[in-house]
Amino acid sequence: MHTQPEQPEPITWQHFEQTDIRVGTIVEAKDFPEARRPAYQLLVDLGPMGMKKSSAQITERYTPEELVGLQVLCVTNLGKKQIGRFMSEVLVTGFEDENGAIVLAQPTAPVPNGAKLK
């Protein structure tokens, strides 16, 4: 039996341009024991946008020590999200691996913090 490949609903170019995805460097990562699902509290340097906080469920593949210094792709215009007493300001992006763990989306070479995905 042949299944059809997954086809996302198309969007316009203008719709895509509304999503603000920027690179930032993780400068701090610590455990977030109050989160319902295992997560870290991250502080990300987004260059001209300043330091932003994020809650990230990436504990299966990364330790806090490994995260510091990594550049990651962040969605910066989703609005803030209250998670317990923590206010998450950006969404750090990643992909689910075959075991359901998140693999961070990263540039393959260093770029300036705050650079926008084009």
PDB file of C-alpha atoms in Angstrom:
ATOM      1  CA  MET A   1       0.000   0.000   0.000  1.00  0.00           C
ATOM      2  CA  HIS A   2       1.427   3.371  -1.068  1.00  0.00           C
ATOM      3  CA  THR A   3       0.878   6.412   1.151  1.00  0.00           C
ATOM      4  CA  GLN A   4       0.967  10.009  -0.008  1.00  0.00           C
ATOM      5  CA  PRO A   5       3.815  12.167   1.320  1.00  0.00           C
ATOM      6  CA  GLU A   6       2.900  14.791   3.887  1.00  0.00           C
ATOM      7  CA  GLN A   7       1.890  18.022   2.143  1.00  0.00           C
ATOM      8  CA  PRO A   8       1.621  21.163   4.283  1.00  0.00           C
ATOM      9  CA  GLU A   9      -1.026  23.747   3.480  1.00  0.00           C
ATOM     10  CA  PRO A  10       0.556  26.435   1.250  1.00  0.00           C
ATOM     11  CA  ILE A  11       1.002  29.966   2.573  1.00  0.00           C
ATOM     12  CA  THR A  12       1.797  33.206   0.782  1.00  0.00           C
ATOM     13  CA  TRP A  13       5.285  34.724   0.677  1.00  0.00           C
ATOM     14  CA  GLN A  14       3.955  37.687   2.669  1.00  0.00           C
ATOM     15  CA  HIS A  15       2.705  35.295   5.358  1.00  0.00           C
ATOM     16  CA  PHE A  16       6.152  33.670   5.608  1.00  0.00           C
ATOM     17  CA  GLU A  17       7.841  37.077   5.866  1.00  0.00           C
ATOM     18  CA  GLN A  18       5.719  37.846   8.937  1.00  0.00           C
ATOM     19  CA  THR A  19       7.543  35.125  10.888  1.00  0.00           C
ATOM     20  CA  ASP A  20      10.645  36.689  12.422  1.00  0.00           C
ATOM     21  CA  ILE A  21      13.317  33.983  12.784  1.00  0.00           C
ATOM     22  CA  ARG A  22      16.687  35.157  14.091  1.00  0.00           C
ATOM     23  CA  VAL A  23      19.913  33.606  15.277  1.00  0.00           C
ATOM     24  CA  GLY A  24      21.058  33.976  18.853  1.00  0.00           C
ATOM     25  CA  THR A  25      23.723  32.539  21.137  1.00  0.00           C
ATOM     26  CA  ILE A  26      22.716  30.705  24.314  1.00  0.00           C
ATOM     27  CA  VAL A  27      24.555  32.455  27.153  1.00  0.00           C
ATOM     28  CA  GLU A  28      22.856  30.681  30.075  1.00  0.00           C
ATOM     29  CA  ALA A  29      21.030  27.371  30.506  1.00  0.00           C
ATOM     30  CA  LYS A  30      19.609  25.998  33.737  1.00  0.00           C
ATOM     31  CA  ASP A  31      17.184  23.328  34.864  1.00  0.00           C
ATOM     32  CA  PHE A  32      13.499  24.269  34.996  1.00  0.00           C
ATOM     33  CA  PRO A  33      12.084  21.917  37.662  1.00  0.00           C
ATOM     34  CA  GLU A  34       8.718  23.753  37.785  1.00  0.00           C
ATOM     35  CA  ALA A  35       7.932  22.900  34.134  1.00  0.00           C
ATOM     36  CA  ARG A  36       5.316  20.191  33.580  1.00  0.00           C
ATOM     37  CA  ARG A  37       7.555  18.466  31.011  1.00  0.00           C
ATOM     38  CA  PRO A  38      11.360  18.367  31.406  1.00  0.00           C
ATOM     39  CA  ALA A  39      12.808  21.672  30.164  1.00  0.00           C
ATOM     40  CA  TYR A  40      15.579  24.206  30.557  1.00  0.00           C
ATOM     41  CA  GLN A  41      15.390  27.941  31.075  1.00  0.00           C
ATOM     42  CA  LEU A  42      17.591  29.583  28.458  1.00  0.00           C
ATOM     43  CA  LEU A  43      18.938  33.104  28.098  1.00  0.00           C
ATOM     44  CA  VAL A  44      19.669  33.878  24.446  1.00  0.00           C
ATOM     45  CA  ASP A  45      21.730  36.808  23.129  1.00  0.00           C
ATOM     46  CA  LEU A  46      19.920  38.122  20.050  1.00  0.00           C
ATOM     47  CA  GLY A  47      22.344  40.958  19.374  1.00  0.00           C
ATOM     48  CA  PRO A  48      20.485  44.240  18.712  1.00  0.00           C
ATOM     49  CA  MET A  49      17.255  42.663  20.069  1.00  0.00           C
ATOM     50  CA  GLY A  50      18.920  42.102  23.448  1.00  0.00           C
ATOM     51  CA  MET A  51      18.809  39.121  25.780  1.00  0.00           C
ATOM     52  CA  LYS A  52      15.644  37.011  25.595  1.00  0.00           C
ATOM     53  CA  LYS A  53      14.415  34.148  27.766  1.00  0.00           C
ATOM     54  CA  SER A  54      13.079  30.853  26.482  1.00  0.00           C
ATOM     55  CA  SER A  55      11.806  27.615  27.960  1.00  0.00           C
ATOM     56  CA  ALA A  56      13.016  24.680  25.870  1.00  0.00           C
ATOM     57  CA  GLN A  57      12.137  20.988  26.123  1.00  0.00           C
ATOM     58  CA  ILE A  58      15.566  19.815  24.977  1.00  0.00           C
ATOM     59  CA  THR A  59      16.729  17.879  28.044  1.00  0.00           C
ATOM     60  CA  GLU A  60      16.975  14.484  26.307  1.00  0.00           C
ATOM     61  CA  ARG A  61      19.846  15.454  23.982  1.00  0.00           C
ATOM     62  CA  TYR A  62      21.582  18.358  25.738  1.00  0.00           C
ATOM     63  CA  THR A  63      23.009  19.267  29.130  1.00  0.00           C
ATOM     64  CA  PRO A  64      22.982  22.901  30.299  1.00  0.00           C
ATOM     65  CA  GLU A  65      26.774  22.990  29.951  1.00  0.00           C
ATOM     66  CA  GLU A  66      26.631  21.830  26.304  1.00  0.00           C
ATOM     67  CA  LEU A  67      24.093  24.507  25.415  1.00  0.00           C
ATOM     68  CA  VAL A  68      26.102  27.557  26.489  1.00  0.00           C
ATOM     69  CA  GLY A  69      27.772  29.060  23.422  1.00  0.00           C
ATOM     70  CA  LEU A  70      25.547  27.358  20.827  1.00  0.00           C
ATOM     71  CA  GLN A  71      23.911  29.497  18.170  1.00  0.00           C
ATOM     72  CA  VAL A  72      20.243  28.629  17.632  1.00  0.00           C
ATOM     73  CA  LEU A  73      17.333  29.794  15.485  1.00  0.00           C
ATOM     74  CA  CYS A  74      14.596  31.598  17.416  1.00  0.00           C
ATOM     75  CA  VAL A  75      11.116  32.754  16.449  1.00  0.00           C
ATOM     76  CA  THR A  76      10.988  36.205  18.014  1.00  0.00           C
ATOM     77  CA  ASN A  77       7.470  37.434  17.217  1.00  0.00           C
ATOM     78  CA  LEU A  78       5.151  34.792  18.679  1.00  0.00           C
ATOM     79  CA  GLY A  79       4.556  36.860  21.792  1.00  0.00           C
ATOM     80  CA  LYS A  80       5.426  36.000  25.351  1.00  0.00           C
ATOM     81  CA  LYS A  81       4.244  32.803  27.047  1.00  0.00           C
ATOM     82  CA  GLN A  82       3.907  32.401  30.805  1.00  0.00           C
ATOM     83  CA  ILE A  83       5.184  29.018  31.987  1.00  0.00           C
ATOM     84  CA  GLY A  84       4.756  28.805  35.735  1.00  0.00           C
ATOM     85  CA  ARG A  85       6.610  31.791  37.149  1.00  0.00           C
ATOM     86  CA  PHE A  86       8.825  32.010  34.045  1.00  0.00           C
ATOM     87  CA  MET A  87       8.056  34.259  31.060  1.00  0.00           C
ATOM     88  CA  SER A  88       9.295  32.757  27.789  1.00  0.00           C
ATOM     89  CA  GLU A  89       9.963  35.500  25.219  1.00  0.00           C
ATOM     90  CA  VAL A  90      11.177  33.570  22.149  1.00  0.00           C
ATOM     91  CA  LEU A  91      10.745  30.085  20.719  1.00  0.00           C
ATOM     92  CA  VAL A  92      13.995  28.179  20.225  1.00  0.00           C
ATOM     93  CA  THR A  93      13.459  25.915  17.205  1.00  0.00           C
ATOM     94  CA  GLY A  94      14.380  22.320  16.537  1.00  0.00           C
ATOM     95  CA  PHE A  95      13.395  19.064  14.921  1.00  0.00           C
ATOM     96  CA  GLU A  96      12.097  15.858  16.465  1.00  0.00           C
ATOM     97  CA  ASP A  97      14.429  12.893  15.971  1.00  0.00           C
ATOM     98  CA  GLU A  98      13.306   9.268  15.539  1.00  0.00           C
ATOM     99  CA  ASN A  99      12.982   8.923  19.335  1.00  0.00           C
ATOM    100  CA  GLY A 100      10.981  12.115  19.853  1.00  0.00           C
ATOM    101  CA  ALA A 101      13.891  14.138  21.278  1.00  0.00           C
ATOM    102  CA  ILE A 102      14.431  17.667  19.970  1.00  0.00           C
ATOM    103  CA  VAL A 103      17.534  18.453  17.886  1.00  0.00           C
ATOM    104  CA  LEU A 104      18.218  22.202  17.820  1.00  0.00           C
ATOM    105  CA  ALA A 105      18.069  24.130  14.530  1.00  0.00           C
ATOM    106  CA  GLN A 106      21.425  25.849  14.098  1.00  0.00           C
ATOM    107  CA  PRO A 107      23.385  27.710  11.418  1.00  0.00           C
ATOM    108  CA  THR A 108      26.258  25.688   9.951  1.00  0.00           C
ATOM    109  CA  ALA A 109      28.716  28.575  10.377  1.00  0.00           C
ATOM    110  CA  PRO A 110      28.866  31.467  12.884  1.00  0.00           C
ATOM    111  CA  VAL A 111      26.680  34.470  12.007  1.00  0.00           C
ATOM    112  CA  PRO A 112      26.051  37.718  13.894  1.00  0.00           C
ATOM    113  CA  ASN A 113      23.542  37.433  16.749  1.00  0.00           C
ATOM    114  CA  GLY A 114      20.229  38.912  15.663  1.00  0.00           C
ATOM    115  CA  ALA A 115      20.706  38.029  11.969  1.00  0.00           C
ATOM    116  CA  LYS A 116      17.340  37.317  10.333  1.00  0.00           C
ATOM    117  CA  LEU A 117      16.584  34.093   8.455  1.00  0.00           C
ATOM    118  CA  LYS A 118      16.186  34.974   4.777  1.00  0.00           C
TER     119      LYS A 118
END
